[in-house]
PDB file of N, CA, C and O in Angstrom, chain B, residues numbered from 101:
ATOM      1  N   MET B 101     139.523  61.422  97.955  1.00  0.00           N
ATOM      2  CA  MET B 101     139.615  62.838  97.723  1.00  0.00           C
ATOM      3  C   MET B 101     138.458  63.207  96.795  1.00  0.00           C
ATOM      4  O   MET B 101     138.510  62.966  95.589  1.00  0.00           O
ATOM      5  N   GLU B 102     137.426  63.788  97.375  1.00  0.00           N
ATOM      6  CA  GLU B 102     136.236  64.087  96.587  1.00  0.00           C
ATOM      7  C   GLU B 102     135.838  65.561  96.618  1.00  0.00           C
ATOM      8  O   GLU B 102     134.847  65.956  96.005  1.00  0.00           O
ATOM      9  N   LEU B 103     136.613  66.366  97.334  1.00  0.00           N
ATOM     10  CA  LEU B 103     136.305  67.783  97.436  1.00  0.00           C
ATOM     11  C   LEU B 103     137.541  68.619  97.127  1.00  0.00           C
ATOM     12  O   LEU B 103     138.656  68.230  97.473  1.00  0.00           O
ATOM     13  N   PRO B 104     137.349  69.768  96.478  1.00  0.00           N
ATOM     14  CA  PRO B 104     138.494  70.623  96.189  1.00  0.00           C
ATOM     15  C   PRO B 104     139.320  70.974  97.430  1.00  0.00           C
ATOM     16  O   PRO B 104     140.548  71.023  97.361  1.00  0.00           O
ATOM     17  N   ARG B 105     138.662  71.214  98.549  1.00  0.00           N
ATOM     18  CA  ARG B 105     139.392  71.564  99.765  1.00  0.00           C
ATOM     19  C   ARG B 105     140.305  70.425 100.203  1.00  0.00           C
ATOM     20  O   ARG B 105     141.415  70.674 100.674  1.00  0.00           O
ATOM     21  N   ALA B 106     139.864  69.204 100.059  1.00  0.00           N
ATOM     22  CA  ALA B 106     140.706  68.060 100.408  1.00  0.00           C
ATOM     23  C   ALA B 106     141.972  68.056  99.553  1.00  0.00           C
ATOM     24  O   ALA B 106     143.060  67.784 100.060  1.00  0.00           O
ATOM     25  N   CYS B 107     141.839  68.354  98.274  1.00  0.00           N
ATOM     26  CA  CYS B 107     143.005  68.413  97.390  1.00  0.00           C
ATOM     27  C   CYS B 107     143.960  69.515  97.831  1.00  0.00           C
ATOM     28  O   CYS B 107     145.177  69.330  97.822  1.00  0.00           O
ATOM     29  N   LEU B 108     143.408  70.657  98.216  1.00  0.00           N
ATOM     30  CA  LEU B 108     144.239  71.767  98.657  1.00  0.00           C
ATOM     31  C   LEU B 108     144.950  71.469  99.974  1.00  0.00           C
ATOM     32  O   LEU B 108     146.033  71.996 100.226  1.00  0.00           O
ATOM     33  N   GLN B 109     144.353  70.634 100.809  1.00  0.00           N
ATOM     34  CA  GLN B 109     144.919  70.281 102.110  1.00  0.00           C
ATOM     35  C   GLN B 109     145.647  68.937 102.083  1.00  0.00           C
ATOM     36  O   GLN B 109     145.867  68.330 103.131  1.00  0.00           O
ATOM     37  N   ALA B 110     146.015  68.477 100.904  1.00  0.00           N
ATOM     38  CA  ALA B 110     146.595  67.138 100.741  1.00  0.00           C
ATOM     39  C   ALA B 110     147.849  66.908 101.568  1.00  0.00           C
ATOM     40  O   ALA B 110     148.050  65.813 102.094  1.00  0.00           O
ATOM     41  N   GLU B 111     148.687  67.913 101.690  1.00  0.00           N
ATOM     42  CA  GLU B 111     149.917  67.727 102.456  1.00  0.00           C
ATOM     43  C   GLU B 111     149.603  67.390 103.918  1.00  0.00           C
ATOM     44  O   GLU B 111     150.235  66.520 104.516  1.00  0.00           O
ATOM     45  N   LYS B 112     148.643  68.074 104.463  1.00  0.00           N
ATOM     46  CA  LYS B 112     148.235  67.816 105.849  1.00  0.00           C
ATOM     47  C   LYS B 112     147.555  66.444 105.957  1.00  0.00           C
ATOM     48  O   LYS B 112     147.826  65.692 106.893  1.00  0.00           O
ATOM     49  N   LEU B 113     146.692  66.125 105.023  1.00  0.00           N
ATOM     50  CA  LEU B 113     145.985  64.840 105.055  1.00  0.00           C
ATOM     51  C   LEU B 113     146.945  63.658 104.902  1.00  0.00           C
ATOM     52  O   LEU B 113     146.727  62.593 105.479  1.00  0.00           O
ATOM     53  N   ALA B 114     147.996  63.854 104.128  1.00  0.00           N
ATOM     54  CA  ALA B 114     148.956  62.772 103.876  1.00  0.00           C
ATOM     55  C   ALA B 114     149.728  62.376 105.133  1.00  0.00           C
ATOM     56  O   ALA B 114     150.312  61.294 105.188  1.00  0.00           O
ATOM     57  N   GLN B 115     149.732  63.224 106.113  1.00  0.00           N
ATOM     58  CA  GLN B 115     150.429  62.892 107.352  1.00  0.00           C
ATOM     59  C   GLN B 115     149.761  61.731 108.085  1.00  0.00           C
ATOM     60  O   GLN B 115     150.407  61.036 108.869  1.00  0.00           O
ATOM     61  N   SER B 116     148.469  61.523 107.832  1.00  0.00           N
ATOM     62  CA  SER B 116     147.777  60.418 108.491  1.00  0.00           C
ATOM     63  C   SER B 116     147.171  59.409 107.512  1.00  0.00           C
ATOM     64  O   SER B 116     146.676  58.365 107.937  1.00  0.00           O
ATOM     65  N   ALA B 117     147.201  59.703 106.224  1.00  0.00           N
ATOM     66  CA  ALA B 117     146.653  58.786 105.218  1.00  0.00           C
ATOM     67  C   ALA B 117     147.778  57.965 104.593  1.00  0.00           C
ATOM     68  O   ALA B 117     148.887  58.465 104.401  1.00  0.00           O
ATOM     69  N   GLU B 118     147.489  56.716 104.280  1.00  0.00           N
ATOM     70  CA  GLU B 118     148.483  55.864 103.627  1.00  0.00           C
ATOM     71  C   GLU B 118     148.394  55.940 102.109  1.00  0.00           C
ATOM     72  O   GLU B 118     149.354  55.615 101.412  1.00  0.00           O
ATOM     73  N   PHE B 119     147.243  56.370 101.594  1.00  0.00           N
ATOM     74  CA  PHE B 119     147.043  56.495 100.149  1.00  0.00           C
ATOM     75  C   PHE B 119     145.930  57.498  99.898  1.00  0.00           C
ATOM     76  O   PHE B 119     145.153  57.818 100.797  1.00  0.00           O
ATOM     77  N   PHE B 120     145.862  57.986  98.677  1.00  0.00           N
ATOM     78  CA  PHE B 120     144.750  58.832  98.236  1.00  0.00           C
ATOM     79  C   PHE B 120     144.014  58.106  97.120  1.00  0.00           C
ATOM     80  O   PHE B 120     144.634  57.506  96.243  1.00  0.00           O
ATOM     81  N   SER B 121     142.704  58.164  97.159  1.00  0.00           N
ATOM     82  CA  SER B 121     141.864  57.695  96.071  1.00  0.00           C
ATOM     83  C   SER B 121     140.993  58.878  95.650  1.00  0.00           C
ATOM     84  O   SER B 121     140.248  59.431  96.460  1.00  0.00           O
ATOM     85  N   PHE B 122     141.092  59.253  94.402  1.00  0.00           N
ATOM     86  CA  PHE B 122     140.359  60.411  93.890  1.00  0.00           C
ATOM     87  C   PHE B 122     139.023  59.965  93.312  1.00  0.00           C
ATOM     88  O   PHE B 122     138.979  59.192  92.355  1.00  0.00           O
ATOM     89  N   GLY B 123     137.936  60.456  93.896  1.00  0.00           N
ATOM     90  CA  GLY B 123     136.596  60.175  93.396  1.00  0.00           C
ATOM     91  C   GLY B 123     136.256  61.167  92.297  1.00  0.00           C
ATOM     92  O   GLY B 123     135.817  62.285  92.567  1.00  0.00           O
ATOM     93  N   SER B 124     136.465  60.748  91.055  1.00  0.00           N
ATOM     94  CA  SER B 124     136.357  61.702  89.950  1.00  0.00           C
ATOM     95  C   SER B 124     134.952  62.272  89.770  1.00  0.00           C
ATOM     96  O   SER B 124     134.806  63.439  89.406  1.00  0.00           O
ATOM     97  N   ASN B 125     133.922  61.474  90.017  1.00  0.00           N
ATOM     98  CA  ASN B 125     132.560  61.999  89.855  1.00  0.00           C
ATOM     99  C   ASN B 125     132.262  63.090  90.874  1.00  0.00           C
ATOM    100  O   ASN B 125     131.813  64.180  90.517  1.00  0.00           O
ATOM    101  N   ASP B 126     132.513  62.790  92.141  1.00  0.00           N
ATOM    102  CA  ASP B 126     132.225  63.766  93.188  1.00  0.00           C
ATOM    103  C   ASP B 126     133.127  64.981  93.094  1.00  0.00           C
ATOM    104  O   ASP B 126     132.682  66.104  93.330  1.00  0.00           O
ATOM    105  N   LEU B 127     134.397  64.766  92.750  1.00  0.00           N
ATOM    106  CA  LEU B 127     135.313  65.899  92.616  1.00  0.00           C
ATOM    107  C   LEU B 127     134.880  66.801  91.460  1.00  0.00           C
ATOM    108  O   LEU B 127     134.975  68.024  91.565  1.00  0.00           O
ATOM    109  N   THR B 128     134.412  66.219  90.373  1.00  0.00           N
ATOM    110  CA  THR B 128     133.898  67.011  89.246  1.00  0.00           C
ATOM    111  C   THR B 128     132.652  67.782  89.660  1.00  0.00           C
ATOM    112  O   THR B 128     132.529  68.971  89.367  1.00  0.00           O
ATOM    113  N   GLN B 129     131.729  67.109  90.341  1.00  0.00           N
ATOM    114  CA  GLN B 129     130.498  67.776  90.777  1.00  0.00           C
ATOM    115  C   GLN B 129     130.799  68.956  91.691  1.00  0.00           C
ATOM    116  O   GLN B 129     130.234  70.038  91.526  1.00  0.00           O
ATOM    117  N   SER B 130     131.691  68.744  92.657  1.00  0.00           N
ATOM    118  CA  SER B 130     131.961  69.814  93.618  1.00  0.00           C
ATOM    119  C   SER B 130     132.823  70.930  93.014  1.00  0.00           C
ATOM    120  O   SER B 130     132.711  72.082  93.433  1.00  0.00           O
ATOM    121  N   THR B 131     133.663  70.616  92.059  1.00  0.00           N
ATOM    122  CA  THR B 131     134.473  71.637  91.394  1.00  0.00           C
ATOM    123  C   THR B 131     133.598  72.531  90.519  1.00  0.00           C
ATOM    124  O   THR B 131     133.736  73.754  90.524  1.00  0.00           O
ATOM    125  N   TYR B 132     132.702  71.904  89.775  1.00  0.00           N
ATOM    126  CA  TYR B 132     131.816  72.663  88.886  1.00  0.00           C
ATOM    127  C   TYR B 132     130.577  73.223  89.596  1.00  0.00           C
ATOM    128  O   TYR B 132     129.933  74.144  89.094  1.00  0.00           O
ATOM    129  N   GLY B 133     130.254  72.669  90.752  1.00  0.00           N
ATOM    130  CA  GLY B 133     129.024  73.072  91.425  1.00  0.00           C
ATOM    131  C   GLY B 133     127.800  72.590  90.679  1.00  0.00           C
ATOM    132  O   GLY B 133     126.766  73.258  90.664  1.00  0.00           O
ATOM    133  N   LEU B 134     127.923  71.412  90.051  1.00  0.00           N
ATOM    134  CA  LEU B 134     126.835  70.829  89.260  1.00  0.00           C
ATOM    135  C   LEU B 134     126.438  69.472  89.822  1.00  0.00           C
ATOM    136  O   LEU B 134     127.274  68.736  90.346  1.00  0.00           O
ATOM    137  N   SER B 135     125.181  69.154  89.709  1.00  0.00           N
ATOM    138  CA  SER B 135     124.704  67.827  90.053  1.00  0.00           C
ATOM    139  C   SER B 135     124.769  66.949  88.798  1.00  0.00           C
ATOM    140  O   SER B 135     124.197  67.289  87.762  1.00  0.00           O
ATOM    141  N   ARG B 136     125.454  65.847  88.902  1.00  0.00           N
ATOM    142  CA  ARG B 136     125.548  64.928  87.757  1.00  0.00           C
ATOM    143  C   ARG B 136     124.159  64.429  87.348  1.00  0.00           C
ATOM    144  O   ARG B 136     123.898  64.188  86.169  1.00  0.00           O
ATOM    145  N   ASP B 137     123.282  64.281  88.324  1.00  0.00           N
ATOM    146  CA  ASP B 137     121.930  63.788  88.038  1.00  0.00           C
ATOM    147  C   ASP B 137     121.130  64.769  87.186  1.00  0.00           C
ATOM    148  O   ASP B 137     120.282  64.354  86.396  1.00  0.00           O
ATOM    149  N   ASP B 138     121.391  66.057  87.340  1.00  0.00           N
ATOM    150  CA  ASP B 138     120.649  67.085  86.601  1.00  0.00           C
ATOM    151  C   ASP B 138     121.359  67.558  85.333  1.00  0.00           C
ATOM    152  O   ASP B 138     120.748  68.183  84.467  1.00  0.00           O
ATOM    153  N   ALA B 139     122.649  67.255  85.234  1.00  0.00           N
ATOM    154  CA  ALA B 139     123.473  67.816  84.161  1.00  0.00           C
ATOM    155  C   ALA B 139     122.984  67.466  82.762  1.00  0.00           C
ATOM    156  O   ALA B 139     123.146  68.263  81.838  1.00  0.00           O
ATOM    157  N   SER B 140     122.393  66.297  82.593  1.00  0.00           N
ATOM    158  CA  SER B 140     121.950  65.886  81.255  1.00  0.00           C
ATOM    159  C   SER B 140     120.851  66.796  80.710  1.00  0.00           C
ATOM    160  O   SER B 140     120.592  66.806  79.506  1.00  0.00           O
ATOM    161  N   THR B 141     120.204  67.561  81.592  1.00  0.00           N
ATOM    162  CA  THR B 141     119.136  68.451  81.129  1.00  0.00           C
ATOM    163  C   THR B 141     119.666  69.755  80.533  1.00  0.00           C
ATOM    164  O   THR B 141     118.948  70.416  79.783  1.00  0.00           O
ATOM    165  N   PHE B 142     120.919  70.143  80.853  1.00  0.00           N
ATOM    166  CA  PHE B 142     121.433  71.411  80.333  1.00  0.00           C
ATOM    167  C   PHE B 142     122.816  71.315  79.686  1.00  0.00           C
ATOM    168  O   PHE B 142     123.183  72.203  78.916  1.00  0.00           O
ATOM    169  N   LEU B 143     123.599  70.262  79.974  1.00  0.00           N
ATOM    170  CA  LEU B 143     124.935  70.176  79.383  1.00  0.00           C
ATOM    171  C   LEU B 143     124.926  70.133  77.854  1.00  0.00           C
ATOM    172  O   LEU B 143     125.812  70.724  77.236  1.00  0.00           O
ATOM    173  N   PRO B 144     123.966  69.460  77.219  1.00  0.00           N
ATOM    174  CA  PRO B 144     123.953  69.520  75.749  1.00  0.00           C
ATOM    175  C   PRO B 144     123.836  70.956  75.227  1.00  0.00           C
ATOM    176  O   PRO B 144     124.461  71.295  74.223  1.00  0.00           O
ATOM    177  N   ASN B 145     123.054  71.794  75.887  1.00  0.00           N
ATOM    178  CA  ASN B 145     122.932  73.204  75.490  1.00  0.00           C
ATOM    179  C   ASN B 145     124.234  73.954  75.726  1.00  0.00           C
ATOM    180  O   ASN B 145     124.624  74.792  74.912  1.00  0.00           O
ATOM    181  N   TYR B 146     124.913  73.659  76.840  1.00  0.00           N
ATOM    182  CA  TYR B 146     126.208  74.294  77.127  1.00  0.00           C
ATOM    183  C   TYR B 146     127.228  73.946  76.045  1.00  0.00           C
ATOM    184  O   TYR B 146     128.001  74.797  75.606  1.00  0.00           O
ATOM    185  N   LYS B 147     127.216  72.685  75.624  1.00  0.00           N
ATOM    186  CA  LYS B 147     128.137  72.267  74.563  1.00  0.00           C
ATOM    187  C   LYS B 147     127.774  72.936  73.243  1.00  0.00           C
ATOM    188  O   LYS B 147     128.657  73.405  72.524  1.00  0.00           O
ATOM    189  N   ALA B 148     126.497  72.984  72.922  1.00  0.00           N
ATOM    190  CA  ALA B 148     126.047  73.590  71.664  1.00  0.00           C
ATOM    191  C   ALA B 148     126.392  75.079  71.601  1.00  0.00           C
ATOM    192  O   ALA B 148     126.691  75.596  70.525  1.00  0.00           O
ATOM    193  N   LYS B 149     126.354  75.768  72.737  1.00  0.00           N
ATOM    194  CA  LYS B 149     126.647  77.203  72.781  1.00  0.00           C
ATOM    195  C   LYS B 149     128.136  77.488  72.996  1.00  0.00           C
ATOM    196  O   LYS B 149     128.544  78.647  73.055  1.00  0.00           O
ATOM    197  N   GLY B 150     128.940  76.436  73.113  1.00  0.00           N
ATOM    198  CA  GLY B 150     130.373  76.616  73.283  1.00  0.00           C
ATOM    199  C   GLY B 150     130.812  76.980  74.694  1.00  0.00           C
ATOM    200  O   GLY B 150     131.960  77.369  74.911  1.00  0.00           O
ATOM    201  N   ILE B 151     129.905  76.856  75.647  1.00  0.00           N
ATOM    202  CA  ILE B 151     130.252  77.148  77.045  1.00  0.00           C
ATOM    203  C   ILE B 151     131.211  76.075  77.567  1.00  0.00           C
ATOM    204  O   ILE B 151     132.176  76.376  78.270  1.00  0.00           O
ATOM    205  N   LEU B 152     130.933  74.851  77.221  1.00  0.00           N
ATOM    206  CA  LEU B 152     131.806  73.715  77.538  1.00  0.00           C
ATOM    207  C   LEU B 152     132.105  72.967  76.253  1.00  0.00           C
ATOM    208  O   LEU B 152     131.226  72.792  75.409  1.00  0.00           O
ATOM    209  N   GLU B 153     133.345  72.528  76.107  1.00  0.00           N
ATOM    210  CA  GLU B 153     133.695  71.738  74.924  1.00  0.00           C
ATOM    211  C   GLU B 153     133.265  70.287  75.076  1.00  0.00           C
ATOM    212  O   GLU B 153     132.816  69.655  74.120  1.00  0.00           O
ATOM    213  N   GLN B 154     133.410  69.769  76.289  1.00  0.00           N
ATOM    214  CA  GLN B 154     133.096  68.370  76.570  1.00  0.00           C
ATOM    215  C   GLN B 154     132.222  68.277  77.815  1.00  0.00           C
ATOM    216  O   GLN B 154     132.198  69.193  78.637  1.00  0.00           O
ATOM    217  N   ASP B 155     131.518  67.182  77.944  1.00  0.00           N
ATOM    218  CA  ASP B 155     130.784  66.881  79.170  1.00  0.00           C
ATOM    219  C   ASP B 155     131.823  66.515  80.223  1.00  0.00           C
ATOM    220  O   ASP B 155     132.518  65.514  80.054  1.00  0.00           O
ATOM    221  N   PRO B 156     131.959  67.284  81.305  1.00  0.00           N
ATOM    222  CA  PRO B 156     133.002  67.012  82.296  1.00  0.00           C
ATOM    223  C   PRO B 156     132.784  65.715  83.067  1.00  0.00           C
ATOM    224  O   PRO B 156     133.679  65.259  83.778  1.00  0.00           O
ATOM    225  N   PHE B 157     131.606  65.119  82.932  1.00  0.00           N
ATOM    226  CA  PHE B 157     131.349  63.835  83.580  1.00  0.00           C
ATOM    227  C   PHE B 157     131.727  62.664  82.672  1.00  0.00           C
ATOM    228  O   PHE B 157     131.721  61.510  83.102  1.00  0.00           O
ATOM    229  N   VAL B 158     132.055  62.967  81.417  1.00  0.00           N
ATOM    230  CA  VAL B 158     132.499  61.946  80.466  1.00  0.00           C
ATOM    231  C   VAL B 158     134.005  62.076  80.219  1.00  0.00           C
ATOM    232  O   VAL B 158     134.730  61.082  80.209  1.00  0.00           O
ATOM    233  N   THR B 159     134.457  63.301  80.023  1.00  0.00           N
ATOM    234  CA  THR B 159     135.870  63.589  79.758  1.00  0.00           C
ATOM    235  C   THR B 159     136.422  64.410  80.919  1.00  0.00           C
ATOM    236  O   THR B 159     135.910  65.489  81.216  1.00  0.00           O
ATOM    237  N   LEU B 160     137.462  63.905  81.572  1.00  0.00           N
ATOM    238  CA  LEU B 160     138.032  64.601  82.717  1.00  0.00           C
ATOM    239  C   LEU B 160     138.512  65.990  82.317  1.00  0.00           C
ATOM    240  O   LEU B 160     139.245  66.146  81.341  1.00  0.00           O
ATOM    241  N   ASP B 161     138.098  66.984  83.067  1.00  0.00           N
ATOM    242  CA  ASP B 161     138.511  68.372  82.866  1.00  0.00           C
ATOM    243  C   ASP B 161     139.936  68.520  83.394  1.00  0.00           C
ATOM    244  O   ASP B 161     140.138  68.744  84.588  1.00  0.00           O
ATOM    245  N   THR B 162     140.922  68.396  82.507  1.00  0.00           N
ATOM    246  CA  THR B 162     142.316  68.423  82.933  1.00  0.00           C
ATOM    247  C   THR B 162     142.747  69.799  83.445  1.00  0.00           C
ATOM    248  O   THR B 162     143.654  69.890  84.271  1.00  0.00           O
ATOM    249  N   ASP B 163     142.110  70.866  82.966  1.00  0.00           N
ATOM    250  CA  ASP B 163     142.478  72.213  83.398  1.00  0.00           C
ATOM    251  C   ASP B 163     141.947  72.562  84.784  1.00  0.00           C
ATOM    252  O   ASP B 163     142.505  73.432  85.453  1.00  0.00           O
ATOM    253  N   GLY B 164     140.900  71.913  85.219  1.00  0.00           N
ATOM    254  CA  GLY B 164     140.306  72.200  86.531  1.00  0.00           C
ATOM    255  C   GLY B 164     140.461  71.038  87.484  1.00  0.00           C
ATOM    256  O   GLY B 164     141.273  71.087  88.407  1.00  0.00           O
ATOM    257  N   VAL B 165     139.690  70.001  87.266  1.00  0.00           N
ATOM    258  CA  VAL B 165     139.716  68.818  88.127  1.00  0.00           C
ATOM    259  C   VAL B 165     141.092  68.146  88.063  1.00  0.00           C
ATOM    260  O   VAL B 165     141.636  67.740  89.090  1.00  0.00           O
ATOM    261  N   GLY B 166     141.640  68.033  86.874  1.00  0.00           N
ATOM    262  CA  GLY B 166     142.965  67.420  86.722  1.00  0.00           C
ATOM    263  C   GLY B 166     144.035  68.199  87.457  1.00  0.00           C
ATOM    264  O   GLY B 166     144.946  67.611  88.040  1.00  0.00           O
ATOM    265  N   GLU B 167     143.933  69.513  87.432  1.00  0.00           N
ATOM    266  CA  GLU B 167     144.889  70.360  88.157  1.00  0.00           C
ATOM    267  C   GLU B 167     144.781  70.129  89.657  1.00  0.00           C
ATOM    268  O   GLU B 167     145.796  70.083  90.352  1.00  0.00           O
ATOM    269  N   LEU B 168     143.566  69.984  90.161  1.00  0.00           N
ATOM    270  CA  LEU B 168     143.383  69.694  91.588  1.00  0.00           C
ATOM    271  C   LEU B 168     143.997  68.342  91.955  1.00  0.00           C
ATOM    272  O   LEU B 168     144.626  68.205  93.005  1.00  0.00           O
ATOM    273  N   ILE B 169     143.813  67.356  91.095  1.00  0.00           N
ATOM    274  CA  ILE B 169     144.384  66.031  91.351  1.00  0.00           C
ATOM    275  C   ILE B 169     145.915  66.117  91.355  1.00  0.00           C
ATOM    276  O   ILE B 169     146.569  65.590  92.255  1.00  0.00           O
ATOM    277  N   LEU B 170     146.473  66.776  90.357  1.00  0.00           N
ATOM    278  CA  LEU B 170     147.928  66.925  90.284  1.00  0.00           C
ATOM    279  C   LEU B 170     148.470  67.647  91.514  1.00  0.00           C
ATOM    280  O   LEU B 170     149.484  67.236  92.079  1.00  0.00           O
ATOM    281  N   LEU B 171     147.813  68.697  91.921  1.00  0.00           N
ATOM    282  CA  LEU B 171     148.218  69.452  93.100  1.00  0.00           C
ATOM    283  C   LEU B 171     148.199  68.555  94.342  1.00  0.00           C
ATOM    284  O   LEU B 171     149.128  68.579  95.149  1.00  0.00           O
ATOM    285  N   ALA B 172     147.138  67.769  94.483  1.00  0.00           N
ATOM    286  CA  ALA B 172     147.021  66.875  95.641  1.00  0.00           C
ATOM    287  C   ALA B 172     148.103  65.794  95.633  1.00  0.00           C
ATOM    288  O   ALA B 172     148.657  65.459  96.679  1.00  0.00           O
ATOM    289  N   VAL B 173     148.399  65.255  94.460  1.00  0.00           N
ATOM    290  CA  VAL B 173     149.462  64.249  94.357  1.00  0.00           C
ATOM    291  C   VAL B 173     150.796  64.860  94.783  1.00  0.00           C
ATOM    292  O   VAL B 173     151.528  64.270  95.577  1.00  0.00           O
ATOM    293  N   GLU B 174     151.104  66.029  94.260  1.00  0.00           N
ATOM    294  CA  GLU B 174     152.366  66.698  94.602  1.00  0.00           C
ATOM    295  C   GLU B 174     152.448  67.013  96.087  1.00  0.00           C
ATOM    296  O   GLU B 174     153.466  66.752  96.727  1.00  0.00           O
ATOM    297  N   ARG B 175     151.383  67.570  96.631  1.00  0.00           N
ATOM    298  CA  ARG B 175     151.390  67.938  98.053  1.00  0.00           C
ATOM    299  C   ARG B 175     151.390  66.694  98.939  1.00  0.00           C
ATOM    300  O   ARG B 175     152.066  66.660  99.967  1.00  0.00           O
ATOM    301  N   GLY B 176     150.638  65.683  98.542  1.00  0.00           N
ATOM    302  CA  GLY B 176     150.609  64.452  99.328  1.00  0.00           C
ATOM    303  C   GLY B 176     151.966  63.779  99.374  1.00  0.00           C
ATOM    304  O   GLY B 176     152.407  63.328 100.432  1.00  0.00           O
ATOM    305  N   ARG B 177     152.626  63.710  98.236  1.00  0.00           N
ATOM    306  CA  ARG B 177     153.942  63.064  98.179  1.00  0.00           C
ATOM    307  C   ARG B 177     155.040  63.924  98.794  1.00  0.00           C
ATOM    308  O   ARG B 177     156.118  63.424  99.116  1.00  0.00           O
ATOM    309  N   LYS B 178     154.772  65.196  98.954  1.00  0.00           N
ATOM    310  CA  LYS B 178     155.723  66.057  99.676  1.00  0.00           C
ATOM    311  C   LYS B 178     155.771  65.627 101.145  1.00  0.00           C
ATOM    312  O   LYS B 178     156.833  65.615 101.766  1.00  0.00           O
ATOM    313  N   ALA B 179     154.611  65.278 101.683  1.00  0.00           N
ATOM    314  CA  ALA B 179     154.528  64.854 103.081  1.00  0.00           C
ATOM    315  C   ALA B 179     154.852  63.376 103.260  1.00  0.00           C
ATOM    316  O   ALA B 179     155.387  62.973 104.293  1.00  0.00           O
ATOM    317  N   ARG B 180     154.525  62.564 102.245  1.00  0.00           N
ATOM    318  CA  ARG B 180     154.739  61.116 102.329  1.00  0.00           C
ATOM    319  C   ARG B 180     155.223  60.638 100.954  1.00  0.00           C
ATOM    320  O   ARG B 180     154.420  60.294 100.087  1.00  0.00           O
ATOM    321  N   SER B 181     156.533  60.623 100.774  1.00  0.00           N
ATOM    322  CA  SER B 181     157.075  60.253  99.462  1.00  0.00           C
ATOM    323  C   SER B 181     156.686  58.816  99.111  1.00  0.00           C
ATOM    324  O   SER B 181     156.640  57.941  99.975  1.00  0.00           O
ATOM    325  N   GLY B 182     156.415  58.602  97.864  1.00  0.00           N
ATOM    326  CA  GLY B 182     156.019  57.274  97.402  1.00  0.00           C
ATOM    327  C   GLY B 182     154.581  56.905  97.739  1.00  0.00           C
ATOM    328  O   GLY B 182     154.180  55.755  97.563  1.00  0.00           O
ATOM    329  N   MET B 183     153.810  57.858  98.217  1.00  0.00           N
ATOM    330  CA  MET B 183     152.414  57.605  98.572  1.00  0.00           C
ATOM    331  C   MET B 183     151.659  57.069  97.361  1.00  0.00           C
ATOM    332  O   MET B 183     151.798  57.597  96.257  1.00  0.00           O
ATOM    333  N   LYS B 184     150.867  56.032  97.563  1.00  0.00           N
ATOM    334  CA  LYS B 184     150.087  55.442  96.469  1.00  0.00           C
ATOM    335  C   LYS B 184     148.862  56.294  96.183  1.00  0.00           C
ATOM    336  O   LYS B 184     148.249  56.860  97.087  1.00  0.00           O
ATOM    337  N   MET B 185     148.520  56.370  94.893  1.00  0.00           N
ATOM    338  CA  MET B 185     147.388  57.155  94.425  1.00  0.00           C
ATOM    339  C   MET B 185     146.499  56.274  93.569  1.00  0.00           C
ATOM    340  O   MET B 185     146.981  55.387  92.865  1.00  0.00           O
ATOM    341  N   GLY B 186     145.200  56.521  93.630  1.00  0.00           N
ATOM    342  CA  GLY B 186     144.257  55.792  92.796  1.00  0.00           C
ATOM    343  C   GLY B 186     143.127  56.718  92.374  1.00  0.00           C
ATOM    344  O   GLY B 186     142.979  57.822  92.898  1.00  0.00           O
ATOM    345  N   ILE B 187     142.345  56.257  91.432  1.00  0.00           N
ATOM    346  CA  ILE B 187     141.199  57.027  90.973  1.00  0.00           C
ATOM    347  C   ILE B 187     140.016  56.079  90.833  1.00  0.00           C
ATOM    348  O   ILE B 187     140.162  54.948  90.370  1.00  0.00           O
ATOM    349  N   CYS B 188     138.861  56.548  91.232  1.00  0.00           N
ATOM    350  CA  CYS B 188     137.648  55.753  91.079  1.00  0.00           C
ATOM    351  C   CYS B 188     136.585  56.665  90.485  1.00  0.00           C
ATOM    352  O   CYS B 188     136.712  57.888  90.527  1.00  0.00           O
ATOM    353  N   GLY B 189     135.565  56.080  89.947  1.00  0.00           N
ATOM    354  CA  GLY B 189     134.491  56.862  89.332  1.00  0.00           C
ATOM    355  C   GLY B 189     134.467  56.681  87.826  1.00  0.00           C
ATOM    356  O   GLY B 189     135.178  55.842  87.274  1.00  0.00           O
ATOM    357  N   GLU B 190     133.657  57.465  87.187  1.00  0.00           N
ATOM    358  CA  GLU B 190     133.438  57.372  85.741  1.00  0.00           C
ATOM    359  C   GLU B 190     134.727  57.496  84.942  1.00  0.00           C
ATOM    360  O   GLU B 190     134.892  56.824  83.923  1.00  0.00           O
ATOM    361  N   HIS B 191     135.633  58.340  85.389  1.00  0.00           N
ATOM    362  CA  HIS B 191     136.863  58.588  84.648  1.00  0.00           C
ATOM    363  C   HIS B 191     137.915  57.515  84.851  1.00  0.00           C
ATOM    364  O   HIS B 191     138.939  57.521  84.169  1.00  0.00           O
ATOM    365  N   ALA B 192     137.685  56.597  85.771  1.00  0.00           N
ATOM    366  CA  ALA B 192     138.681  55.560  86.070  1.00  0.00           C
ATOM    367  C   ALA B 192     138.740  54.503  84.971  1.00  0.00           C
ATOM    368  O   ALA B 192     139.711  53.752  84.881  1.00  0.00           O
ATOM    369  N   GLY B 193     137.721  54.443  84.148  1.00  0.00           N
ATOM    370  CA  GLY B 193     137.722  53.503  83.043  1.00  0.00           C
ATOM    371  C   GLY B 193     137.120  52.243  83.441  1.00  0.00           C
ATOM    372  O   GLY B 193     137.032  51.319  82.633  1.00  0.00           O
TER     373      GLY B 193
END
């Protein structure tokens, strides 16, 4: 699950998927509309000006990306109870 639309369509996707794996880097990039490769050139300024509190590629944005993940888990398990979930990427630890 690397795109916001996939998270929104999780119930439908769960009908044919056995598990979901959330790609935190790609999901963050597509949610924010930012390239992780370019972010280091302007994110420090965003943090300094208070536009962002944290670098979303270092600290998972629970209000945005986290909400999409939670929504997908709920919708996926609505269609397939007990469905396994995983996370990969920078935020996976």
